[in-house]
PDB file of C-alpha atoms in Angstrom:
ATOM      1  CA  UNK A  95      -0.106   0.081   0.027  1.00  0.00           C
ATOM      2  CA  UNK A  96       3.031   2.601   0.520  1.00  0.00           C
ATOM      3  CA  UNK A  97       3.119   2.892  -3.468  1.00  0.00           C
ATOM      4  CA  UNK A  98      -0.577   3.145  -3.758  1.00  0.00           C
ATOM      5  CA  UNK A  99      -1.449   6.911  -4.696  1.00  0.00           C
ATOM      6  CA  UNK A 100      -3.700   8.819  -2.301  1.00  0.00           C
ATOM      7  CA  UNK A 101      -6.944   8.795  -4.867  1.00  0.00           C
ATOM      8  CA  UNK A 102      -6.732   5.199  -5.427  1.00  0.00           C
ATOM      9  CA  UNK A 103      -6.468   3.914  -1.603  1.00  0.00           C
ATOM     10  CA  UNK A 104      -9.476   6.511  -1.319  1.00  0.00           C
ATOM     11  CA  UNK A 105     -11.446   4.836  -4.134  1.00  0.00           C
ATOM     12  CA  UNK A 106      -9.998   1.244  -2.528  1.00  0.00           C
ATOM     13  CA  UNK A 107     -11.666   2.145   1.171  1.00  0.00           C
ATOM     14  CA  UNK A 108     -15.174   3.292  -0.651  1.00  0.00           C
ATOM     15  CA  UNK A 109     -15.877   0.461  -2.601  1.00  0.00           C
ATOM     16  CA  UNK A 110     -14.743  -1.564   0.778  1.00  0.00           C
ATOM     17  CA  UNK A 111     -16.940   0.573   2.448  1.00  0.00           C
ATOM     18  CA  UNK A 112     -19.859   0.098   0.144  1.00  0.00           C
ATOM     19  CA  UNK A 113     -19.426  -3.574   0.503  1.00  0.00           C
ATOM     20  CA  UNK A 114     -19.787  -4.224   3.674  1.00  0.00           C
ATOM     21  CA  UNK A 115     -22.423  -1.749   3.794  1.00  0.00           C
ATOM     22  CA  UNK A 116     -24.199  -4.256   0.984  1.00  0.00           C
ATOM     23  CA  UNK A 117     -23.075  -7.354   3.298  1.00  0.00           C
ATOM     24  CA  UNK A 118     -24.513  -6.460   6.430  1.00  0.00           C
ATOM     25  CA  UNK A 119     -28.254  -4.393   5.720  1.00  0.00           C
ATOM     26  CA  UNK A 120     -30.060  -7.306   5.324  1.00  0.00           C
ATOM     27  CA  UNK A 121     -28.774  -8.641   8.587  1.00  0.00           C
ATOM     28  CA  UNK A 122     -30.067  -4.995  10.200  1.00  0.00           C
ATOM     29  CA  UNK A 123     -32.966  -4.723   8.093  1.00  0.00           C
ATOM     30  CA  UNK A 124     -33.614  -8.258   9.540  1.00  0.00           C
ATOM     31  CA  UNK A 125     -33.511  -7.147  13.068  1.00  0.00           C
ATOM     32  CA  UNK A 126     -35.377  -4.137  12.303  1.00  0.00           C
ATOM     33  CA  UNK A 127     -38.167  -5.965  11.341  1.00  0.00           C
ATOM     34  CA  UNK A 128     -37.930  -8.757  14.164  1.00  0.00           C
ATOM     35  CA  UNK A 129     -38.245  -5.443  16.137  1.00  0.00           C
ATOM     36  CA  UNK A 130     -41.293  -3.832  14.941  1.00  0.00           C
ATOM     37  CA  UNK A 131     -45.303  -4.659  13.648  1.00  0.00           C
ATOM     38  CA  UNK A 132     -45.817  -6.873  10.759  1.00  0.00           C
ATOM     39  CA  UNK A 133     -47.358  -3.361   8.995  1.00  0.00           C
ATOM     40  CA  UNK A 134     -44.561  -1.723   9.452  1.00  0.00           C
ATOM     41  CA  UNK A 135     -42.287  -3.446   7.436  1.00  0.00           C
ATOM     42  CA  UNK A 136     -43.810  -2.392   4.126  1.00  0.00           C
ATOM     43  CA  UNK A 137     -44.101   1.238   5.715  1.00  0.00           C
ATOM     44  CA  UNK A 138     -43.298   4.455   2.985  1.00  0.00           C
ATOM     45  CA  UNK A 139     -41.104   5.756   3.760  1.00  0.00           C
ATOM     46  CA  UNK A 140     -39.322   2.763   5.963  1.00  0.00           C
ATOM     47  CA  UNK A 141     -38.347   2.759   9.400  1.00  0.00           C
ATOM     48  CA  UNK A 142     -34.855   1.937   9.444  1.00  0.00           C
ATOM     49  CA  UNK A 143     -34.732   1.779  13.279  1.00  0.00           C
ATOM     50  CA  UNK A 144     -35.193  -1.128  15.585  1.00  0.00           C
ATOM     51  CA  UNK A 145     -38.851  -0.817  16.867  1.00  0.00           C
ATOM     52  CA  UNK A 146     -39.987  -2.126  21.091  1.00  0.00           C
ATOM     53  CA  UNK A 147     -42.035  -4.936  19.645  1.00  0.00           C
ATOM     54  CA  UNK A 148     -39.441  -7.817  19.563  1.00  0.00           C
ATOM     55  CA  UNK A 149     -40.677  -9.205  22.863  1.00  0.00           C
ATOM     56  CA  UNK A 150     -44.366  -9.594  21.336  1.00  0.00           C
ATOM     57  CA  UNK A 151     -43.249 -10.512  18.162  1.00  0.00           C
ATOM     58  CA  UNK A 152     -41.253 -13.269  20.090  1.00  0.00           C
ATOM     59  CA  UNK A 153     -44.331 -14.364  22.315  1.00  0.00           C
ATOM     60  CA  UNK A 154     -46.171 -14.744  19.526  1.00  0.00           C
ATOM     61  CA  UNK A 155     -44.088 -17.324  17.185  1.00  0.00           C
ATOM     62  CA  UNK A 156     -43.746 -19.024  20.512  1.00  0.00           C
ATOM     63  CA  UNK A 157     -47.449 -19.022  20.438  1.00  0.00           C
ATOM     64  CA  UNK A 158     -47.466 -20.140  16.783  1.00  0.00           C
ATOM     65  CA  UNK A 159     -44.150 -22.625  16.485  1.00  0.00           C
ATOM     66  CA  UNK A 160     -42.930 -23.226  19.727  1.00  0.00           C
ATOM     67  CA  UNK A 161     -39.737 -21.669  19.030  1.00  0.00           C
ATOM     68  CA  UNK A 162     -38.149 -22.630  22.863  1.00  0.00           C
ATOM     69  CA  UNK A 163     -38.885 -25.960  21.620  1.00  0.00           C
ATOM     70  CA  UNK A 164     -37.989 -25.642  17.533  1.00  0.00           C
ATOM     71  CA  UNK A 165     -34.853 -23.947  18.801  1.00  0.00           C
ATOM     72  CA  UNK A 166     -33.971 -27.009  21.129  1.00  0.00           C
ATOM     73  CA  UNK A 167     -34.789 -29.575  19.182  1.00  0.00           C
ATOM     74  CA  UNK A 168     -31.862 -27.706  16.328  1.00  0.00           C
ATOM     75  CA  UNK A 169     -29.670 -27.204  18.644  1.00  0.00           C
ATOM     76  CA  UNK A 170     -29.191 -31.208  19.974  1.00  0.00           C
ATOM     77  CA  UNK A 171     -29.342 -32.300  16.237  1.00  0.00           C
ATOM     78  CA  UNK A 172     -26.800 -30.305  14.917  1.00  0.00           C
ATOM     79  CA  UNK A 173     -24.489 -30.461  17.652  1.00  0.00           C
ATOM     80  CA  UNK A 174     -24.752 -33.797  18.489  1.00  0.00           C
ATOM     81  CA  UNK A 175     -24.332 -34.278  14.015  1.00  0.00           C
ATOM     82  CA  UNK A 176     -21.383 -31.927  13.895  1.00  0.00           C
ATOM     83  CA  UNK A 177     -19.657 -34.024  16.904  1.00  0.00           C
ATOM     84  CA  UNK A 178     -20.114 -37.514  15.279  1.00  0.00           C
ATOM     85  CA  UNK A 179     -19.857 -36.390  11.447  1.00  0.00           C
ATOM     86  CA  UNK A 180     -16.443 -34.472  12.642  1.00  0.00           C
ATOM     87  CA  UNK A 181     -15.182 -37.890  14.014  1.00  0.00           C
ATOM     88  CA  UNK A 182     -16.232 -40.201  11.404  1.00  0.00           C
ATOM     89  CA  UNK A 183     -14.940 -37.615   8.302  1.00  0.00           C
ATOM     90  CA  UNK A 184     -11.828 -37.127  10.259  1.00  0.00           C
ATOM     91  CA  UNK A 185     -11.295 -40.815  10.551  1.00  0.00           C
ATOM     92  CA  UNK A 186     -12.073 -41.341   6.954  1.00  0.00           C
ATOM     93  CA  UNK A 187      -9.734 -38.880   5.590  1.00  0.00           C
ATOM     94  CA  UNK A 188      -6.622 -39.773   7.663  1.00  0.00           C
ATOM     95  CA  UNK A 189      -6.993 -43.353   6.040  1.00  0.00           C
ATOM     96  CA  UNK A 190      -7.737 -42.220   2.963  1.00  0.00           C
ATOM     97  CA  UNK A 191      -4.196 -39.888   2.941  1.00  0.00           C
ATOM     98  CA  UNK A 192      -1.912 -42.062   5.327  1.00  0.00           C
ATOM     99  CA  UNK A 193      -2.803 -45.352   4.650  1.00  0.00           C
ATOM    100  CA  UNK A 194      -2.246 -47.575   1.754  1.00  0.00           C
ATOM    101  CA  UNK A 195      -5.144 -50.313   1.190  1.00  0.00           C
ATOM    102  CA  UNK A 196      -6.671 -52.012  -1.909  1.00  0.00           C
ATOM    103  CA  UNK A 197      -8.937 -49.686  -3.612  1.00  0.00           C
ATOM    104  CA  UNK A 198      -8.127 -46.757  -2.288  1.00  0.00           C
ATOM    105  CA  UNK A 199      -8.005 -44.143  -5.380  1.00  0.00           C
ATOM    106  CA  UNK A 200     -11.183 -45.875  -6.636  1.00  0.00           C
ATOM    107  CA  UNK A 201     -13.401 -45.865  -3.860  1.00  0.00           C
ATOM    108  CA  UNK A 202     -11.991 -42.118  -3.154  1.00  0.00           C
ATOM    109  CA  UNK A 203     -13.038 -41.545  -6.347  1.00  0.00           C
ATOM    110  CA  UNK A 204     -16.512 -42.645  -5.619  1.00  0.00           C
ATOM    111  CA  UNK A 205     -16.610 -40.376  -2.914  1.00  0.00           C
ATOM    112  CA  UNK A 206     -15.693 -37.223  -5.359  1.00  0.00           C
ATOM    113  CA  UNK A 207     -18.401 -38.222  -7.072  1.00  0.00           C
ATOM    114  CA  UNK A 208     -20.813 -38.901  -4.318  1.00  0.00           C
ATOM    115  CA  UNK A 209     -19.666 -34.845  -3.574  1.00  0.00           C
ATOM    116  CA  UNK A 210     -21.566 -34.098  -7.140  1.00  0.00           C
ATOM    117  CA  UNK A 211     -24.815 -35.639  -6.752  1.00  0.00           C
ATOM    118  CA  UNK A 212     -27.650 -33.676  -5.814  1.00  0.00           C
ATOM    119  CA  UNK A 213     -28.846 -34.548  -1.811  1.00  0.00           C
ATOM    120  CA  UNK A 214     -32.402 -34.698  -2.862  1.00  0.00           C
ATOM    121  CA  UNK A 215     -31.850 -37.681  -5.497  1.00  0.00           C
ATOM    122  CA  UNK A 216     -31.304 -39.404  -2.245  1.00  0.00           C
ATOM    123  CA  UNK A 217     -34.481 -38.487  -0.556  1.00  0.00           C
ATOM    124  CA  UNK A 218     -36.569 -41.702  -1.431  1.00  0.00           C
ATOM    125  CA  UNK A 219     -33.933 -44.543  -1.438  1.00  0.00           C
ATOM    126  CA  UNK A 220     -33.319 -42.652   2.365  1.00  0.00           C
ATOM    127  CA  UNK A 221     -36.965 -42.304   3.329  1.00  0.00           C
ATOM    128  CA  UNK A 222     -37.278 -46.541   2.199  1.00  0.00           C
ATOM    129  CA  UNK A 223     -34.692 -47.429   4.802  1.00  0.00           C
ATOM    130  CA  UNK A 224     -35.491 -45.152   7.509  1.00  0.00           C
ATOM    131  CA  UNK A 225     -39.375 -46.375   6.845  1.00  0.00           C
ATOM    132  CA  UNK A 226     -38.325 -50.241   7.342  1.00  0.00           C
ATOM    133  CA  UNK A 227     -36.364 -49.859  10.705  1.00  0.00           C
ATOM    134  CA  UNK A 228     -39.168 -47.744  12.123  1.00  0.00           C
ATOM    135  CA  UNK A 229     -37.067 -44.471  12.368  1.00  0.00           C
ATOM    136  CA  UNK A 230     -39.457 -42.453  10.745  1.00  0.00           C
ATOM    137  CA  UNK A 231     -39.931 -39.033  13.304  1.00  0.00           C
ATOM    138  CA  UNK A 232     -37.144 -39.500  15.252  1.00  0.00           C
ATOM    139  CA  UNK A 233     -33.937 -37.372  15.760  1.00  0.00           C
ATOM    140  CA  UNK A 234     -31.608 -40.339  14.558  1.00  0.00           C
ATOM    141  CA  UNK A 235     -33.194 -40.367  11.050  1.00  0.00           C
ATOM    142  CA  UNK A 236     -32.135 -36.692  10.431  1.00  0.00           C
ATOM    143  CA  UNK A 237     -28.592 -36.644  12.284  1.00  0.00           C
ATOM    144  CA  UNK A 238     -27.306 -40.411  10.381  1.00  0.00           C
ATOM    145  CA  UNK A 239     -27.926 -40.389   6.996  1.00  0.00           C
ATOM    146  CA  UNK A 240     -25.218 -37.368   6.046  1.00  0.00           C
ATOM    147  CA  UNK A 241     -22.567 -38.540   9.247  1.00  0.00           C
ATOM    148  CA  UNK A 242     -19.957 -39.416   6.610  1.00  0.00           C
ATOM    149  CA  UNK A 243     -20.381 -35.927   4.701  1.00  0.00           C
ATOM    150  CA  UNK A 244     -18.196 -36.441   1.355  1.00  0.00           C
ATOM    151  CA  UNK A 245     -16.982 -32.587   1.248  1.00  0.00           C
ATOM    152  CA  UNK A 246     -15.675 -33.393   5.360  1.00  0.00           C
ATOM    153  CA  UNK A 247     -13.982 -36.268   4.324  1.00  0.00           C
ATOM    154  CA  UNK A 248     -12.625 -34.399   1.236  1.00  0.00           C
ATOM    155  CA  UNK A 249     -11.093 -31.469   2.926  1.00  0.00           C
ATOM    156  CA  UNK A 250      -9.776 -33.350   5.583  1.00  0.00           C
ATOM    157  CA  UNK A 251      -8.006 -36.018   3.337  1.00  0.00           C
ATOM    158  CA  UNK A 252      -6.544 -32.763   1.616  1.00  0.00           C
ATOM    159  CA  UNK A 253      -5.165 -31.509   4.648  1.00  0.00           C
ATOM    160  CA  UNK A 254      -3.918 -34.603   6.445  1.00  0.00           C
ATOM    161  CA  UNK A 255      -1.616 -35.108   3.403  1.00  0.00           C
ATOM    162  CA  UNK A 256       0.378 -32.275   4.672  1.00  0.00           C
ATOM    163  CA  UNK A 257       1.311 -33.693   7.579  1.00  0.00           C
ATOM    164  CA  UNK A 258       4.845 -35.550   7.049  1.00  0.00           C
ATOM    165  CA  UNK A 259       4.760 -39.102   6.822  1.00  0.00           C
ATOM    166  CA  UNK A 260       8.224 -39.271   8.722  1.00  0.00           C
ATOM    167  CA  UNK A 261       6.614 -37.723  11.725  1.00  0.00           C
ATOM    168  CA  UNK A 262       3.977 -40.762  12.019  1.00  0.00           C
ATOM    169  CA  UNK A 263       7.069 -43.627  11.118  1.00  0.00           C
ATOM    170  CA  UNK A 264       8.938 -42.080  13.980  1.00  0.00           C
ATOM    171  CA  UNK A 265       6.291 -42.192  16.262  1.00  0.00           C
ATOM    172  CA  UNK A 266       5.481 -45.657  15.134  1.00  0.00           C
ATOM    173  CA  UNK A 267       9.516 -46.455  15.562  1.00  0.00           C
ATOM    174  CA  UNK A 268       9.271 -45.263  19.257  1.00  0.00           C
ATOM    175  CA  UNK A 269       6.336 -47.268  19.599  1.00  0.00           C
ATOM    176  CA  UNK A 270       3.230 -45.556  19.170  1.00  0.00           C
ATOM    177  CA  UNK A 271       0.149 -47.249  18.604  1.00  0.00           C
ATOM    178  CA  UNK A 272      -1.772 -46.015  15.670  1.00  0.00           C
ATOM    179  CA  UNK A 273      -4.691 -44.865  17.718  1.00  0.00           C
ATOM    180  CA  UNK A 274      -2.190 -43.008  19.898  1.00  0.00           C
ATOM    181  CA  UNK A 275      -0.695 -41.480  16.865  1.00  0.00           C
ATOM    182  CA  UNK A 276      -4.179 -40.106  15.415  1.00  0.00           C
ATOM    183  CA  UNK A 277      -5.420 -38.915  18.973  1.00  0.00           C
ATOM    184  CA  UNK A 278      -1.728 -37.815  19.903  1.00  0.00           C
ATOM    185  CA  UNK A 279      -0.465 -36.324  16.966  1.00  0.00           C
ATOM    186  CA  UNK A 280      -3.010 -36.067  13.901  1.00  0.00           C
ATOM    187  CA  UNK A 281      -5.898 -34.231  15.795  1.00  0.00           C
ATOM    188  CA  UNK A 282      -3.965 -31.815  17.473  1.00  0.00           C
ATOM    189  CA  UNK A 283      -2.366 -30.457  13.864  1.00  0.00           C
ATOM    190  CA  UNK A 284      -5.759 -30.709  12.475  1.00  0.00           C
ATOM    191  CA  UNK A 285      -7.165 -28.247  14.597  1.00  0.00           C
ATOM    192  CA  UNK A 286      -7.683 -26.002  11.945  1.00  0.00           C
ATOM    193  CA  UNK A 287      -8.994 -27.930   9.949  1.00  0.00           C
ATOM    194  CA  UNK A 288     -11.506 -29.381  12.144  1.00  0.00           C
ATOM    195  CA  UNK A 289     -12.326 -25.771  12.748  1.00  0.00           C
ATOM    196  CA  UNK A 290     -13.717 -25.346   9.228  1.00  0.00           C
ATOM    197  CA  UNK A 291     -15.397 -28.861   8.504  1.00  0.00           C
ATOM    198  CA  UNK A 292     -17.072 -28.240  11.798  1.00  0.00           C
ATOM    199  CA  UNK A 293     -18.636 -24.921  10.628  1.00  0.00           C
ATOM    200  CA  UNK A 294     -19.160 -26.443   7.414  1.00  0.00           C
ATOM    201  CA  UNK A 295     -21.087 -29.592   9.204  1.00  0.00           C
ATOM    202  CA  UNK A 296     -22.948 -26.997  11.836  1.00  0.00           C
ATOM    203  CA  UNK A 297     -24.429 -25.120   9.068  1.00  0.00           C
ATOM    204  CA  UNK A 298     -25.445 -27.910   6.554  1.00  0.00           C
ATOM    205  CA  UNK A 299     -27.454 -29.615   9.653  1.00  0.00           C
ATOM    206  CA  UNK A 300     -28.988 -26.342  11.197  1.00  0.00           C
ATOM    207  CA  UNK A 301     -29.805 -24.762   7.684  1.00  0.00           C
ATOM    208  CA  UNK A 302     -30.757 -28.545   6.532  1.00  0.00           C
ATOM    209  CA  UNK A 303     -34.642 -28.398   5.652  1.00  0.00           C
ATOM    210  CA  UNK A 304     -35.981 -30.675   3.074  1.00  0.00           C
ATOM    211  CA  UNK A 305     -35.267 -34.109   5.017  1.00  0.00           C
ATOM    212  CA  UNK A 306     -36.411 -33.014   8.225  1.00  0.00           C
ATOM    213  CA  UNK A 307     -39.912 -31.891   6.360  1.00  0.00           C
ATOM    214  CA  UNK A 308     -39.694 -35.595   5.024  1.00  0.00           C
ATOM    215  CA  UNK A 309     -38.913 -37.703   7.909  1.00  0.00           C
ATOM    216  CA  UNK A 310     -40.351 -35.254  11.156  1.00  0.00           C
ATOM    217  CA  UNK A 311     -44.457 -36.172  11.090  1.00  0.00           C
ATOM    218  CA  UNK A 312     -44.642 -34.767  14.670  1.00  0.00           C
ATOM    219  CA  UNK A 313     -44.537 -30.515  15.217  1.00  0.00           C
ATOM    220  CA  UNK A 314     -43.391 -31.871  18.657  1.00  0.00           C
ATOM    221  CA  UNK A 315     -39.837 -33.302  16.559  1.00  0.00           C
ATOM    222  CA  UNK A 316     -39.866 -30.276  14.112  1.00  0.00           C
ATOM    223  CA  UNK A 317     -36.533 -28.278  13.257  1.00  0.00           C
ATOM    224  CA  UNK A 318     -36.429 -24.556  12.765  1.00  0.00           C
ATOM    225  CA  UNK A 319     -36.095 -24.070   9.284  1.00  0.00           C
ATOM    226  CA  UNK A 320     -39.500 -26.760   8.784  1.00  0.00           C
ATOM    227  CA  UNK A 321     -40.695 -24.936  12.190  1.00  0.00           C
ATOM    228  CA  UNK A 322     -39.682 -21.307  10.145  1.00  0.00           C
ATOM    229  CA  UNK A 323     -42.031 -22.682   6.632  1.00  0.00           C
ATOM    230  CA  UNK A 324     -45.099 -22.953   7.724  1.00  0.00           C
ATOM    231  CA  UNK A 325     -45.256 -19.491   9.230  1.00  0.00           C
ATOM    232  CA  UNK A 326     -45.190 -18.775   5.441  1.00  0.00           C
ATOM    233  CA  UNK A 327     -48.123 -21.467   4.472  1.00  0.00           C
ATOM    234  CA  UNK A 328     -50.331 -19.335   7.184  1.00  0.00           C
ATOM    235  CA  UNK A 329     -53.789 -17.354   5.779  1.00  0.00           C
ATOM    236  CA  UNK A 330     -52.143 -13.961   7.231  1.00  0.00           C
ATOM    237  CA  UNK A 331     -48.146 -13.954   7.077  1.00  0.00           C
ATOM    238  CA  UNK A 332     -46.856 -11.797  10.264  1.00  0.00           C
ATOM    239  CA  UNK A 333     -43.721 -10.699   8.877  1.00  0.00           C
ATOM    240  CA  UNK A 334     -42.263  -9.573  12.077  1.00  0.00           C
ATOM    241  CA  UNK A 335     -42.743 -13.255  13.542  1.00  0.00           C
ATOM    242  CA  UNK A 336     -41.008 -14.113  10.166  1.00  0.00           C
ATOM    243  CA  UNK A 337     -38.563 -11.867  10.935  1.00  0.00           C
ATOM    244  CA  UNK A 338     -37.944 -12.660  14.696  1.00  0.00           C
ATOM    245  CA  UNK A 339     -37.362 -15.882  13.479  1.00  0.00           C
ATOM    246  CA  UNK A 340     -34.801 -15.503  10.927  1.00  0.00           C
ATOM    247  CA  UNK A 341     -32.808 -13.891  13.257  1.00  0.00           C
ATOM    248  CA  UNK A 342     -32.732 -16.420  15.768  1.00  0.00           C
ATOM    249  CA  UNK A 343     -31.960 -18.874  13.139  1.00  0.00           C
ATOM    250  CA  UNK A 344     -29.054 -16.724  12.031  1.00  0.00           C
ATOM    251  CA  UNK A 345     -27.518 -15.990  15.516  1.00  0.00           C
ATOM    252  CA  UNK A 346     -26.274 -19.439  16.163  1.00  0.00           C
ATOM    253  CA  UNK A 347     -24.518 -19.569  13.308  1.00  0.00           C
ATOM    254  CA  UNK A 348     -22.988 -16.211  13.596  1.00  0.00           C
ATOM    255  CA  UNK A 349     -21.853 -16.751  16.844  1.00  0.00           C
ATOM    256  CA  UNK A 350     -20.196 -20.868  16.095  1.00  0.00           C
ATOM    257  CA  UNK A 351     -18.217 -18.615  12.774  1.00  0.00           C
ATOM    258  CA  UNK A 352     -17.037 -15.806  15.044  1.00  0.00           C
ATOM    259  CA  UNK A 353     -15.331 -18.152  17.913  1.00  0.00           C
ATOM    260  CA  UNK A 354     -13.727 -20.356  15.096  1.00  0.00           C
ATOM    261  CA  UNK A 355     -13.147 -17.841  12.211  1.00  0.00           C
ATOM    262  CA  UNK A 356      -8.931 -18.082  12.834  1.00  0.00           C
ATOM    263  CA  UNK A 357      -8.996 -21.619  12.620  1.00  0.00           C
ATOM    264  CA  UNK A 358     -11.484 -21.583   9.460  1.00  0.00           C
ATOM    265  CA  UNK A 359      -9.284 -19.570   7.640  1.00  0.00           C
ATOM    266  CA  UNK A 360      -6.218 -21.746   8.674  1.00  0.00           C
ATOM    267  CA  UNK A 361      -8.090 -24.974   7.644  1.00  0.00           C
ATOM    268  CA  UNK A 362      -9.555 -24.138   4.214  1.00  0.00           C
ATOM    269  CA  UNK A 363      -5.773 -22.849   2.926  1.00  0.00           C
ATOM    270  CA  UNK A 364      -4.117 -25.975   4.620  1.00  0.00           C
ATOM    271  CA  UNK A 365      -6.375 -27.653   2.377  1.00  0.00           C
ATOM    272  CA  UNK A 366      -4.845 -26.350  -0.918  1.00  0.00           C
ATOM    273  CA  UNK A 367      -1.597 -27.068   0.217  1.00  0.00           C
ATOM    274  CA  UNK A 368       0.075 -30.318  -0.245  1.00  0.00           C
ATOM    275  CA  UNK A 369       3.963 -31.404   0.948  1.00  0.00           C
TER     276      UNK A 369
END
C-alpha cells in the first residue's frame, strides 16, 4: 500500500465500505423487522430503526410454532450431528491420506462422485430405508444419513496430506500405536481443519430443510427451518414473526463462526497446500 496513490487508496476504501454496507444491511433490516409490527416493514418511507415490538413478536412466534422447543431440537440435532460427523470424517480422511490399501483411489473417486450428486436424489431411497427400520419421526433419522459427509472427508484428506509421513513413522518406531498417533499427533495438528469442517457441518445441519421436512411428522419434533416454513403457509403472514424467527436462526451460525473464524481460514487454506 506504500506505493498506492491517495486517490486509489480512497477509492479502495470507498468500495470496501460500500461492500460492507451491502453485506451487513440485510442482517440489520432483518433485526429491524423482528422488532417492529408486521405493518411497519412495508411502511413508506421505511423505518430504518429498531422498534419496541420484539418481545411481542417473540411471544407470538412461540405460541404459533413453539420457538423455544424448536430451537432446542435444532441445537440437539445439529451439535450431535457435528460431533459425530467430525469424528467419522476425520478418521476417513486420515485413512485416505496416510494408509495404503487395495482400492483406495477407486473408493476416493467414488467419494468425489458422491460430492457431485444432488442431495435430493437420495431422498426416496433414504426414506424407504428409515421407514423399514421404523425410524421415521426420530432425531436419529435426521442425524445419521449425512454423518459421513463427503465434502468433509475430502477436506480432511487434503489437509492430512500435509502431515509428513516421517513424523508418523518416527512415532511408530517409538512404539506408538495407531490410535495414539491419531489422537495425540494427528488431531492436535488438524485443529484448524477440524474447525473448518465443524463450521461446514454445523451450517449444513442447522439449515437442513428438505430431509427433516420429509421424516419429521410431529410438530414437537420439528427443527427450526421446518417450523419457520409453516409461518409462510398461514393464511395471513406475520412478517414480524418471520423476521424474528430468521434472526434467531442466524445467531447460532454467526456465533459459531466468530468463535472459530481464525481456525476456519487456516483450515481452508491448509487444504490447498500439499507437502
